[in-house]
Short mmCIF file of C-alpha atoms in Angstrom, two decimals:
data_model
loop_
_atom_site.label_atom_id
_atom_site.label_comp_id
_atom_site.label_asym_id
_atom_site.label_seq_id
_atom_site.Cartn_x
_atom_site.Cartn_y
_atom_site.Cartn_z
CA MET A 1 3.41 6.61 28.13
CA ALA A 2 1.23 8.81 30.31
CA SER A 3 -0.88 7.04 32.91
CA HIS A 4 -4.44 6.18 32.02
CA LYS A 5 -5.62 8.11 35.09
CA HIS A 6 -4.53 11.42 33.62
CA ARG A 7 -6.02 10.51 30.24
CA TYR A 8 -9.50 10.25 31.76
CA ASN A 9 -9.20 13.30 34.02
CA LEU A 10 -9.68 15.30 30.84
CA ARG A 11 -12.91 13.63 29.77
CA SER A 12 -16.52 14.04 30.84
CA THR A 13 -18.30 10.71 31.10
CA LYS A 14 -21.84 9.53 31.61
CA VAL A 15 -22.77 6.34 33.42
CA ASP A 16 -25.70 4.20 32.33
CA THR A 17 -28.07 4.92 35.25
CA SER A 18 -30.34 2.05 34.22
CA LYS A 19 -27.54 -0.29 35.25
CA VAL A 20 -26.54 1.51 38.45
CA THR A 21 -29.64 2.04 40.57
CA LYS A 22 -30.01 3.40 44.09
CA GLU A 23 -30.47 -0.15 45.32
CA GLU A 24 -27.09 -1.29 44.00
CA CYS A 25 -24.41 -1.36 46.69
CA CYS A 26 -20.66 -0.96 46.53
CA GLN A 27 -18.75 -4.26 46.42
CA LYS A 28 -16.07 -2.89 48.77
CA HIS A 29 -18.39 -1.09 51.17
CA LYS A 30 -21.45 -3.31 51.39
CA ASP A 31 -23.59 -0.85 53.32
CA GLN A 32 -23.02 2.01 50.87
CA VAL A 33 -25.05 2.69 47.71
CA LEU A 34 -23.32 3.51 44.40
CA ARG A 35 -24.33 7.15 43.95
CA TRP A 36 -21.18 8.60 42.44
CA TYR A 37 -19.22 8.05 39.24
CA CYS A 38 -15.43 8.41 39.16
CA LYS A 39 -14.54 9.79 35.72
CA THR A 40 -10.84 9.23 36.41
CA CYS A 41 -11.23 5.48 36.90
CA GLY A 42 -14.38 5.00 34.88
CA ILE A 43 -16.32 3.15 37.60
CA PRO A 44 -19.32 3.78 39.91
CA ILE A 45 -18.33 4.49 43.53
CA CYS A 46 -19.96 5.08 46.89
CA ARG A 47 -19.50 7.84 49.49
CA GLU A 48 -16.87 5.80 51.37
CA CYS A 49 -14.89 5.46 48.13
CA THR A 50 -14.81 9.24 47.67
CA VAL A 51 -13.21 9.59 51.09
CA LEU A 52 -10.84 6.62 51.14
CA GLU A 53 -9.74 5.70 47.62
CA HIS A 54 -11.12 8.17 45.07
CA THR A 55 -10.18 11.42 46.71
CA SER A 56 -10.07 14.81 45.04
CA PRO A 57 -8.13 16.32 43.28
CA GLU A 58 -6.42 13.10 42.10
CA HIS A 59 -9.83 11.69 41.17
CA ASP A 60 -12.62 13.54 39.41
CA TYR A 61 -16.09 12.25 40.34
CA VAL A 62 -19.67 13.41 39.87
CA THR A 63 -23.09 12.16 40.86
CA ILE A 64 -24.51 9.49 38.62
CA GLU A 65 -27.48 11.73 37.78
CA SER A 66 -25.29 14.64 36.69
CA ALA A 67 -22.98 12.67 34.40
CA THR A 68 -23.24 14.10 30.87
CA GLU A 69 -21.80 11.60 28.39
CA ASP A 70 -21.93 7.93 27.52
CA PRO A 71 -19.29 6.00 29.53
CA LEU A 72 -18.99 3.55 26.65
CA ALA A 73 -18.12 6.22 24.08
CA GLU A 74 -14.39 5.92 24.71
CA ILE A 75 -14.47 2.13 24.36
CA LYS A 76 -16.53 2.39 21.16
CA ASN A 77 -14.03 4.81 19.64
CA LEU A 78 -11.09 2.62 20.61
CA VAL A 79 -12.86 -0.46 19.24
CA ALA A 80 -13.38 1.27 15.88
CA ASP A 81 -9.69 2.18 15.71
CA CYS A 82 -8.60 -1.34 16.65
CA GLU A 83 -10.96 -2.90 14.12
CA ALA A 84 -9.30 -0.77 11.44
CA ILE A 85 -5.91 -2.08 12.58
CA SER A 86 -7.31 -5.62 12.56
CA SER A 87 -8.27 -5.17 8.90
CA LYS A 88 -4.70 -4.13 8.12
CA VAL A 89 -3.37 -7.19 9.94
CA ASN A 90 -5.68 -9.45 7.92
CA ALA A 91 -4.52 -7.77 4.72
CA ALA A 92 -0.89 -8.29 5.78
CA ILE A 93 -1.56 -12.00 6.39
CA THR A 94 -3.15 -12.28 2.95
CA LYS A 95 -0.08 -10.63 1.45
CA VAL A 96 2.22 -13.11 3.24
CA ASP A 97 0.24 -15.99 1.76
CA MET A 98 0.42 -14.37 -1.67
CA VAL A 99 4.22 -13.90 -1.43
CA LYS A 100 4.58 -17.56 -0.36
CA ALA A 101 2.46 -18.73 -3.32
CA ARG A 102 4.49 -16.65 -5.77
CA LEU A 103 7.74 -17.92 -4.30
CA ASP A 104 6.56 -21.51 -4.77
CA VAL A 105 5.68 -20.85 -8.41
CA ARG A 106 9.00 -19.16 -9.12
CA LEU A 107 11.01 -21.88 -7.40
CA THR A 108 9.24 -24.46 -9.52
CA ILE A 109 9.90 -22.53 -12.72
CA ALA A 110 13.58 -21.97 -11.81
CA SER A 111 14.06 -25.68 -11.04
CA LYS A 112 12.48 -26.66 -14.35
CA GLN A 113 14.62 -24.18 -16.29
CA LEU A 114 17.73 -25.55 -14.58
CA LYS A 115 16.79 -29.12 -15.54
CA ASP A 116 16.08 -28.06 -19.12
CA ALA A 117 19.45 -26.29 -19.32
CA GLU A 118 21.15 -29.40 -17.92
CA SER A 119 19.47 -31.62 -20.50
CA LYS A 120 20.47 -29.36 -23.41
CA ALA A 121 24.07 -29.06 -22.20
CA LYS A 122 24.82 -32.75 -21.66
CA ASP A 123 26.34 -33.17 -25.10
CA GLU A 124 28.45 -30.01 -24.89
CA VAL A 125 29.79 -29.89 -21.35
CA PHE A 126 32.14 -32.17 -19.49
CA LEU A 127 29.96 -34.35 -17.29
CA LYS A 128 31.93 -33.52 -14.13
CA ASP A 129 31.64 -29.76 -14.72
CA LEU A 130 27.96 -30.14 -15.49
CA GLN A 131 27.23 -32.11 -12.34
CA GLU A 132 29.12 -29.62 -10.18
CA ASN A 133 27.23 -26.67 -11.67
CA VAL A 134 23.86 -28.35 -11.30
CA LYS A 135 24.63 -29.29 -7.68
CA THR A 136 25.81 -25.76 -6.82
CA THR A 137 22.75 -24.10 -8.35
CA THR A 138 20.38 -26.65 -6.81
CA ASP A 139 21.95 -26.07 -3.39
CA GLN A 140 21.50 -22.33 -3.86
CA LEU A 141 17.84 -22.82 -4.75
CA ASN A 142 17.32 -25.00 -1.67
CA THR A 143 19.06 -22.43 0.55
CA ILE A 144 16.89 -19.65 -0.87
CA LYS A 145 13.81 -21.78 -0.31
CA MET A 146 14.63 -22.58 3.32
CA GLU A 147 15.64 -19.02 4.21
CA ARG A 148 12.60 -17.48 2.53
CA TYR A 149 10.22 -20.04 4.05
CA ALA A 150 11.64 -19.29 7.50
CA LYS A 151 11.15 -15.52 7.05
CA ILE A 152 7.66 -15.95 5.66
CA GLU A 153 6.58 -18.32 8.44
CA ASN A 154 8.06 -16.04 11.09
CA GLU A 155 6.21 -13.07 9.66
CA LYS A 156 2.95 -15.00 9.53
CA GLU A 157 3.35 -16.26 13.11
CA ASN A 158 3.94 -12.70 14.32
CA LEU A 159 0.87 -11.46 12.48
CA GLN A 160 -1.25 -14.34 13.79
CA HIS A 161 -0.12 -13.52 17.34
CA VAL A 162 -1.05 -9.87 16.82
CA LYS A 163 -4.40 -10.93 15.35
CA SER A 164 -5.11 -13.10 18.40
CA LYS A 165 -4.33 -10.24 20.83
CA LEU A 166 -6.59 -7.90 18.89
CA SER A 167 -9.40 -10.46 18.68
CA ASN A 168 -9.34 -11.14 22.43
CA ALA A 169 -9.38 -7.44 23.33
CA LEU A 170 -12.11 -6.66 20.81
CA GLU A 171 -14.24 -9.56 22.01
CA MET A 172 -14.10 -8.29 25.60
CA ALA A 173 -14.79 -4.72 24.51
CA ASN A 174 -17.79 -5.74 22.41
CA GLN A 175 -19.20 -7.71 25.34
CA VAL A 176 -18.97 -4.57 27.46
CA ILE A 177 -20.68 -2.52 24.74
CA GLU A 178 -23.47 -5.09 24.31
CA SER A 179 -24.12 -5.28 28.04
CA SER A 180 -23.88 -1.48 28.43
CA SER A 181 -22.02 -2.05 31.68
CA THR A 182 -18.64 -0.58 32.57
CA HIS A 183 -18.29 -1.75 36.14
CA ASP A 184 -18.42 -5.51 35.58
CA VAL A 185 -14.92 -5.38 34.09
CA GLY A 186 -11.88 -3.15 34.57
CA TYR A 187 -13.02 -0.24 32.40
CA SER A 188 -9.76 1.67 32.73
CA THR A 189 -7.72 -1.48 32.15
CA LEU A 190 -9.72 -2.29 29.03
CA CYS A 191 -9.27 1.21 27.61
CA GLU A 192 -5.58 1.07 28.45
CA THR A 193 -5.24 -2.27 26.66
CA LEU A 194 -7.02 -1.03 23.52
CA THR A 195 -4.96 2.16 23.50
CA GLN A 196 -1.70 0.26 23.95
CA LEU A 197 -2.58 -2.13 21.13
CA GLN A 198 -3.01 0.82 18.79
CA GLU A 199 0.45 2.13 19.69
CA ASP A 200 2.20 -1.25 19.57
CA ILE A 201 0.67 -2.81 16.47
CA LYS A 202 1.87 -1.32 13.23
CA PRO A 203 1.71 -4.05 10.55
CA VAL A 204 4.07 -2.98 7.78
CA GLY A 205 3.60 -6.10 5.68
CA ILE A 206 6.04 -8.40 3.99
CA SER A 207 8.13 -7.38 1.00
CA HIS A 208 7.35 -8.79 -2.45
CA SER A 209 11.12 -9.13 -2.90
CA LEU A 210 11.02 -12.39 -0.89
CA SER A 211 9.27 -14.02 -3.85
CA VAL A 212 11.94 -12.96 -6.34
CA VAL A 213 13.91 -15.92 -7.71
CA LYS A 214 14.72 -16.55 -11.33
CA PHE A 215 17.09 -18.79 -13.32
CA THR A 216 18.31 -17.37 -16.62
CA PRO A 217 19.97 -20.06 -18.82
CA SER A 218 23.27 -19.20 -20.49
CA GLN A 219 23.64 -19.21 -24.24
CA MET A 220 24.76 -22.67 -25.29
CA GLY A 221 28.04 -21.36 -26.59
CA SER A 222 28.99 -20.07 -23.15
CA ALA A 223 27.70 -23.19 -21.41
CA GLU A 224 30.79 -25.18 -22.40
CA SER A 225 32.50 -23.98 -19.23
CA GLY A 226 29.87 -25.74 -17.17
CA ASN A 227 28.09 -22.49 -16.21
CA LEU A 228 24.50 -23.22 -17.14
CA GLY A 229 23.12 -19.83 -16.22
CA THR A 230 22.54 -17.11 -13.64
CA LEU A 231 20.42 -17.46 -10.52
CA ILE A 232 18.78 -14.16 -9.54
CA SER A 233 17.35 -14.11 -6.06
CA LYS A 234 16.65 -10.48 -5.28
CA GLY A 235 15.07 -7.44 -6.81
CA PRO A 236 16.40 -3.90 -6.83
CA SER A 237 17.26 -2.28 -3.52
CA PRO A 238 17.55 1.51 -3.19
CA ARG A 239 21.35 1.55 -3.44
CA ASP A 240 22.05 -1.63 -5.36
CA LYS A 241 24.57 -0.97 -8.12
CA THR A 242 25.22 -4.59 -9.11
CA GLY A 243 22.30 -5.00 -11.50
CA LYS A 244 20.55 -3.25 -14.33
CA TRP A 245 17.14 -2.83 -15.89
CA VAL A 246 16.73 -4.44 -19.30
CA LEU A 247 13.88 -4.36 -21.80
CA GLU A 248 11.93 -7.58 -21.51
CA LYS A 249 9.20 -7.06 -24.10
CA GLU A 250 6.70 -4.68 -25.67
CA ILE A 251 2.96 -5.23 -25.24
CA GLY A 252 -0.22 -3.92 -26.85
CA MET A 253 1.11 -4.11 -30.38
CA GLU A 254 -1.69 -5.91 -32.22
CA GLY A 255 -5.01 -7.72 -32.08
CA GLN A 256 -7.67 -7.07 -29.45
CA GLY A 257 -5.03 -5.86 -27.03
CA LYS A 258 -3.62 -3.24 -29.39
CA ILE A 259 -3.05 0.07 -27.62
CA ILE A 260 -4.48 3.16 -29.32
CA PHE A 261 -3.32 5.77 -26.80
CA ALA A 262 -2.36 4.58 -23.32
CA SER A 263 -2.34 6.73 -20.19
CA GLY A 264 -2.29 5.24 -16.67
CA VAL A 265 -1.36 1.69 -15.71
CA ALA A 266 -1.79 -0.46 -12.60
CA VAL A 267 -0.93 -4.00 -11.54
CA ASP A 268 -3.40 -6.25 -9.70
CA PRO A 269 -1.63 -7.22 -6.41
CA ASN A 270 -3.41 -10.60 -6.40
CA THR A 271 -2.87 -11.82 -9.96
CA SER A 272 -0.07 -9.50 -11.23
CA ASP A 273 -2.35 -8.68 -14.18
CA ILE A 274 -1.49 -5.43 -15.96
CA LEU A 275 -4.33 -2.92 -16.47
CA ILE A 276 -3.81 -0.14 -19.01
CA ALA A 277 -6.12 2.85 -19.45
CA ASP A 278 -6.63 3.51 -23.17
CA ILE A 279 -7.87 7.07 -23.62
CA SER A 280 -8.69 6.74 -27.31
CA ASP A 281 -10.39 3.33 -27.04
CA LYS A 282 -12.30 4.46 -23.91
CA ASN A 283 -11.61 1.23 -22.03
CA ILE A 284 -9.21 -0.58 -19.72
CA LYS A 285 -7.15 -3.31 -21.37
CA VAL A 286 -6.02 -6.21 -19.18
CA TYR A 287 -2.90 -8.32 -19.79
CA ASP A 288 -1.34 -11.09 -17.72
CA SER A 289 2.01 -10.52 -15.99
CA ASP A 290 3.83 -11.60 -19.16
CA GLY A 291 1.98 -9.07 -21.29
CA ASN A 292 -0.49 -11.43 -22.98
CA TYR A 293 -3.91 -9.88 -23.62
CA LYS A 294 -6.73 -11.23 -21.42
CA GLN A 295 -9.80 -9.00 -21.52
CA VAL A 296 -11.15 -5.48 -21.74
CA LEU A 297 -13.08 -3.56 -19.09
CA GLU A 298 -15.84 -1.39 -20.48
CA GLY A 299 -18.40 0.73 -18.72
CA ASP A 300 -19.50 4.30 -18.49
CA LEU A 301 -15.99 5.57 -19.32
CA ASN A 302 -15.26 8.94 -20.89
CA GLN A 303 -11.49 9.21 -21.41
CA PRO A 304 -9.92 6.78 -18.93
CA HIS A 305 -6.82 8.44 -17.52
CA ASP A 306 -5.63 6.32 -14.61
CA VAL A 307 -6.44 3.04 -12.88
CA ALA A 308 -5.80 1.48 -9.46
CA VAL A 309 -6.50 -1.98 -8.02
CA SER A 310 -7.27 -2.74 -4.37
CA SER A 311 -5.92 -5.67 -2.35
CA ASP A 312 -9.20 -7.53 -2.89
CA GLY A 313 -9.18 -7.00 -6.65
CA PHE A 314 -11.64 -4.11 -7.15
CA LYS A 315 -10.68 -1.78 -10.00
CA PHE A 316 -10.99 2.02 -9.81
CA VAL A 317 -10.74 4.35 -12.81
CA THR A 318 -10.55 8.11 -13.33
CA ASP A 319 -11.72 9.23 -16.76
CA ARG A 320 -11.43 13.00 -16.84
CA THR A 321 -14.82 13.50 -15.25
CA GLU A 322 -15.50 14.36 -11.61
CA TYR A 323 -16.33 10.71 -10.89
CA VAL A 324 -14.33 7.64 -9.90
CA LYS A 325 -15.62 4.54 -11.71
CA VAL A 326 -15.66 1.16 -9.92
CA PHE A 327 -15.31 -2.35 -11.38
CA SER A 328 -15.61 -5.70 -9.60
CA PRO A 329 -12.69 -8.16 -9.40
CA ASP A 330 -14.03 -9.99 -12.47
CA GLY A 331 -14.22 -6.73 -14.44
CA THR A 332 -17.94 -5.95 -14.20
CA TYR A 333 -18.80 -2.25 -14.05
CA LEU A 334 -20.47 -1.51 -10.70
CA LYS A 335 -20.93 2.19 -10.02
CA GLN A 336 -19.38 5.62 -9.82
CA PHE A 337 -18.94 8.14 -7.02
CA PRO A 338 -18.03 11.83 -7.11
CA ALA A 339 -14.85 13.41 -5.77
CA ASP A 340 -14.97 16.53 -3.65
CA THR A 341 -15.12 19.36 -6.17
CA ASP A 342 -15.40 22.24 -3.70
CA GLY A 343 -17.91 23.71 -6.14
CA SER A 344 -15.21 24.15 -8.78
CA TYR A 345 -15.15 22.90 -12.35
CA MET A 346 -12.62 20.08 -12.48
CA TYR A 347 -11.88 16.59 -13.67
CA LEU A 348 -9.97 13.71 -12.11
CA CYS A 349 -6.64 12.45 -13.41
CA GLY A 350 -4.07 10.80 -11.12
CA LEU A 351 -5.26 7.87 -8.99
CA THR A 352 -3.53 5.68 -6.41
CA ILE A 353 -4.24 3.67 -3.25
CA ASP A 354 -2.36 4.48 -0.05
CA ASN A 355 -1.12 2.09 2.65
CA ASP A 356 -4.42 2.39 4.51
CA GLY A 357 -6.35 1.27 1.46
CA ASN A 358 -7.80 4.72 0.79
CA LEU A 359 -8.21 6.11 -2.71
CA LEU A 360 -6.37 9.30 -3.68
CA ALA A 361 -7.74 11.01 -6.78
CA GLY A 362 -6.06 14.09 -8.20
CA SER A 363 -8.27 16.87 -9.57
CA THR A 364 -7.06 19.48 -12.06
CA LEU A 365 -8.20 22.60 -13.93
CA ASN A 366 -9.75 25.14 -11.53
CA LEU A 367 -9.16 23.06 -8.41
CA HIS A 368 -5.71 21.70 -7.59
CA SER A 369 -6.32 19.08 -4.93
CA ILE A 370 -6.35 15.41 -4.02
CA SER A 371 -9.70 13.96 -3.01
CA LYS A 372 -9.31 11.17 -0.43
CA HIS A 373 -11.97 8.45 -0.19
CA LYS A 374 -12.72 5.09 1.33
CA GLN A 375 -13.16 2.41 -1.29
CA ASP A 376 -16.94 2.58 -0.93
CA GLY A 377 -16.76 6.20 -2.09
CA THR A 378 -17.09 7.87 1.32
CA HIS A 379 -15.22 11.18 1.24
CA ILE A 380 -12.52 11.45 3.92
CA ALA A 381 -10.62 14.64 3.16
CA THR A 382 -9.57 17.11 0.48
CA ILE A 383 -5.85 17.78 0.27
CA LYS A 384 -4.93 21.08 -1.38
CA THR A 385 -1.91 21.03 -3.69
CA ASP A 386 0.19 23.75 -5.32
CA ASP A 387 0.06 22.14 -8.75
CA HIS A 388 -1.88 19.80 -11.04
CA PRO A 389 -1.84 16.22 -9.62
CA TYR A 390 -1.67 14.61 -13.06
CA PHE A 391 -0.27 11.31 -11.74
CA LEU A 392 0.06 10.24 -8.10
CA GLY A 393 2.10 7.72 -6.12
CA ALA A 394 1.79 6.58 -2.49
CA THR A 395 4.99 5.66 -0.62
CA SER A 396 5.48 3.02 2.08
CA GLN A 397 5.89 5.83 4.65
CA GLY A 398 2.47 7.31 3.90
CA ARG A 399 3.70 10.14 1.71
CA ILE A 400 2.21 11.22 -1.63
CA VAL A 401 4.24 11.92 -4.76
CA VAL A 402 2.64 14.47 -7.09
CA CYS A 403 3.63 14.66 -10.76
CA VAL A 404 2.23 17.54 -12.80
CA ASN A 405 1.21 18.04 -16.41
CA ASN A 406 2.89 21.30 -17.22
CA HIS A 407 6.10 21.78 -19.19
CA ASN A 408 6.73 25.01 -17.28
CA TRP A 409 6.86 23.13 -13.95
CA ARG A 410 9.83 20.82 -14.14
CA TYR A 411 9.63 19.19 -10.74
CA ALA A 412 7.64 16.70 -8.67
CA ASN A 413 6.66 17.15 -5.03
CA ILE A 414 6.62 14.70 -2.14
CA VAL A 415 3.89 15.84 0.27
CA ASP A 416 2.41 14.64 3.55
CA HIS A 417 -1.25 13.71 4.14
CA MET A 418 -2.07 17.39 4.67
CA GLY A 419 -0.49 18.49 1.39
CA ASN A 420 2.58 20.07 2.99
CA ILE A 421 5.61 19.82 0.72
CA LEU A 422 8.32 17.68 2.30
CA HIS A 423 10.72 17.37 -0.65
CA THR A 424 10.90 18.70 -4.19
CA ILE A 425 12.39 16.49 -6.91
CA ASN A 426 14.16 18.42 -9.64
CA ALA A 427 15.85 17.29 -12.84
CA PRO A 428 18.36 14.44 -12.27
CA LYS A 429 21.98 14.90 -13.17
CA ASP A 430 21.51 12.52 -16.10
CA CYS A 431 19.10 14.90 -17.81
CA GLU A 432 19.17 18.49 -18.99
CA PRO A 433 16.91 20.60 -16.71
CA TRP A 434 15.24 22.29 -19.66
CA LEU A 435 14.27 18.89 -21.10
CA TRP A 436 13.08 17.12 -17.96
CA CYS A 437 9.34 17.03 -17.23
CA PRO A 438 8.17 14.51 -14.57
CA ARG A 439 5.11 12.72 -15.88
CA SER A 440 4.08 9.68 -13.85
CA VAL A 441 5.17 7.83 -10.72
CA CYS A 442 5.03 4.53 -8.85
CA CYS A 443 6.48 3.47 -5.50
CA SER A 444 7.98 0.16 -4.38
CA ASP A 445 7.56 -1.74 -1.11
CA ASP A 446 11.25 -1.11 -0.47
CA GLY A 447 11.06 2.67 -0.47
CA ILE A 448 11.99 3.50 -4.07
CA ILE A 449 10.16 6.13 -6.11
CA TYR A 450 10.21 5.66 -9.89
CA ILE A 451 9.40 8.75 -11.96
CA THR A 452 8.99 8.87 -15.72
CA SER A 453 9.99 11.98 -17.61
CA PHE A 454 8.29 13.15 -20.77
CA ASP A 455 11.32 15.01 -22.11
CA GLN A 456 10.75 17.27 -25.07
CA GLY A 457 13.26 19.37 -26.93
CA ASP A 458 14.10 20.28 -30.53
CA GLY A 459 10.82 18.68 -31.59
CA GLU A 460 11.90 15.27 -30.29
CA ASP A 461 10.72 13.05 -27.44
CA TYR A 462 13.59 11.82 -25.29
CA GLY A 463 12.04 10.30 -22.19
CA GLY A 464 13.46 8.37 -19.26
CA ILE A 465 12.74 6.59 -15.97
CA TYR A 466 14.57 7.75 -12.83
CA SER A 467 14.68 6.43 -9.26
CA TYR A 468 14.67 8.26 -5.91
CA THR A 469 14.40 7.52 -2.20
CA GLU A 470 11.30 8.57 -0.23
CA ASP A 471 13.32 11.59 0.94
CA GLY A 472 13.81 12.72 -2.65
CA GLU A 473 17.45 11.59 -2.91
CA TYR A 474 18.40 10.73 -6.48
CA LEU A 475 19.49 7.12 -7.00
CA GLY A 476 19.98 6.76 -10.72
CA CYS A 477 18.60 6.44 -14.23
CA VAL A 478 16.66 3.23 -14.86
CA THR A 479 16.49 3.62 -18.63
CA THR A 480 16.16 6.16 -21.43
CA ASP A 481 14.73 3.52 -23.78
CA VAL A 482 11.25 5.07 -23.60
CA ILE A 483 9.31 7.70 -25.52
CA HIS A 484 6.25 9.82 -24.72
CA THR A 485 6.01 8.28 -21.23
CA GLU A 486 2.66 8.17 -19.48
CA GLY A 487 1.76 5.80 -16.59
CA ILE A 488 4.20 3.50 -14.79
CA ALA A 489 3.69 0.58 -12.37
CA LEU A 490 5.66 -2.17 -10.67
CA ILE A 491 5.06 -5.87 -11.28
CA ASP A 492 5.97 -7.92 -8.19
CA ASN A 493 8.43 -5.21 -7.12
CA ASP A 494 11.13 -6.31 -9.60
CA ARG A 495 9.66 -5.44 -13.03
CA LEU A 496 8.42 -2.13 -14.42
CA VAL A 497 5.69 -1.55 -16.99
CA VAL A 498 5.50 1.89 -18.59
CA ASN A 499 2.99 3.28 -21.08
CA GLN A 500 4.11 5.31 -24.09
CA GLY A 501 0.99 7.01 -25.39
CA GLU A 502 0.29 5.81 -28.90
CA TYR A 503 3.29 3.45 -28.82
CA PRO A 504 3.33 -0.08 -27.31
CA ALA A 505 3.87 -0.33 -23.57
CA LYS A 506 7.21 -1.69 -22.37
CA ILE A 507 8.12 -4.11 -19.59
CA PHE A 508 11.58 -3.81 -18.01
CA SER A 509 13.12 -6.49 -15.78
CA TYR A 510 15.77 -6.03 -13.13
CA GLU A 511 18.68 -8.40 -13.58
CA MET A 512 21.64 -8.93 -11.32
CA SER A 513 25.07 -8.94 -12.93
CA GLU A 514 26.50 -11.68 -10.71
CA MET A 515 25.57 -15.13 -9.40
CA TYR A 516 23.58 -15.34 -6.17
#
């Protein structure tokens, strides 16, 4: 890293002259008054200092009266950046706690299912075989528990340590800002510390996969061998070929939760609730993680197209207007805010939240772009795109996946935060290029991109879900057991929910094909 000295040679700085008066003397040279300001070191100096220690050209100094900028500006900017990092660290700690809570629930459920399977099998299995199987599976559960607890605690300790370092540095910096004095502390050292913290601290967060553990009982006919079931302790990894996705259930088939025509879908990271945008019903339907209907979100919605949920539970909806609609964690409609339209007629479709917690809303029709906002609606940037951002996904590496709504454009693009195309995803080898039309997308914590295809040909809907790496490398076909695909989302990183327009939504689970 370049020295801090050279960093400040490039900046013009103003000292607070109300704090450095002509009567104030140099601490090193008691008979000299502080009449100069060294911009290189960020401290007031006297004439002796300019000759002995702060000599030109290594040091750039000016008279206090002629300084032109606030000497605290650099600290204030660094503090703002570090506070943003601190928010990410707090969010990462919250996520660790959430993963731990989910792991506890799943361990409890798996243990209960094992005991139930043992009870049902007692009359059909040799006692010795039964006891051996129960002991083996119980030992595996305990091993998983201890290993996962250790990883979770280690991650939390690291984050707490980072949080402490940030808090201490920010406390000192805020004291300097409040006192408007830069020479009572090591100004350069403080700036160096804040800068270094920004470079060193990059909280990536814990993977939801640590909470994955599930016991699937065997059919009683196959339990005679003493094998009571399969213990699954990991979700899909980018190159894992030992498992498969299977249809778990269909949702939205009847009653209050019946789907009329579904578009986008999101999963609440706190509760694992499933939120489905129903265009025809003009509302957002909410189901629990098992697909049971819970409630409906209604507000000033036109044709709700997509939905996203923040880490603190706020819901955001695009509804084919130029506005993003906002709901509270309990589902109360709060407000709306406009996207950047650039003066063009447009409406918003795709919606996602990136790793920094910013909203990305895709606009179509006359303006092909992604409008980037803070969650309070503040506009950050407008990212131009080459095509219609019908559905959007945000990867763990900060990239954006753009799926389009045009049967003449049979590809999806992976772009950077400026809209530059990094990779283009074309038809997978499992699908005819003339049939494949990428529709919607979601991204996992582990670097997998899942894209649905709304395949049409010969008057029929074929459909499929396909997986890719963040570099656009094709991994495989998840399933073709879908039709008229619309939105897609991950539940706890190991289950997929996909909308099918006027048909019920489907939940797919990832199951390993061998004992773990």
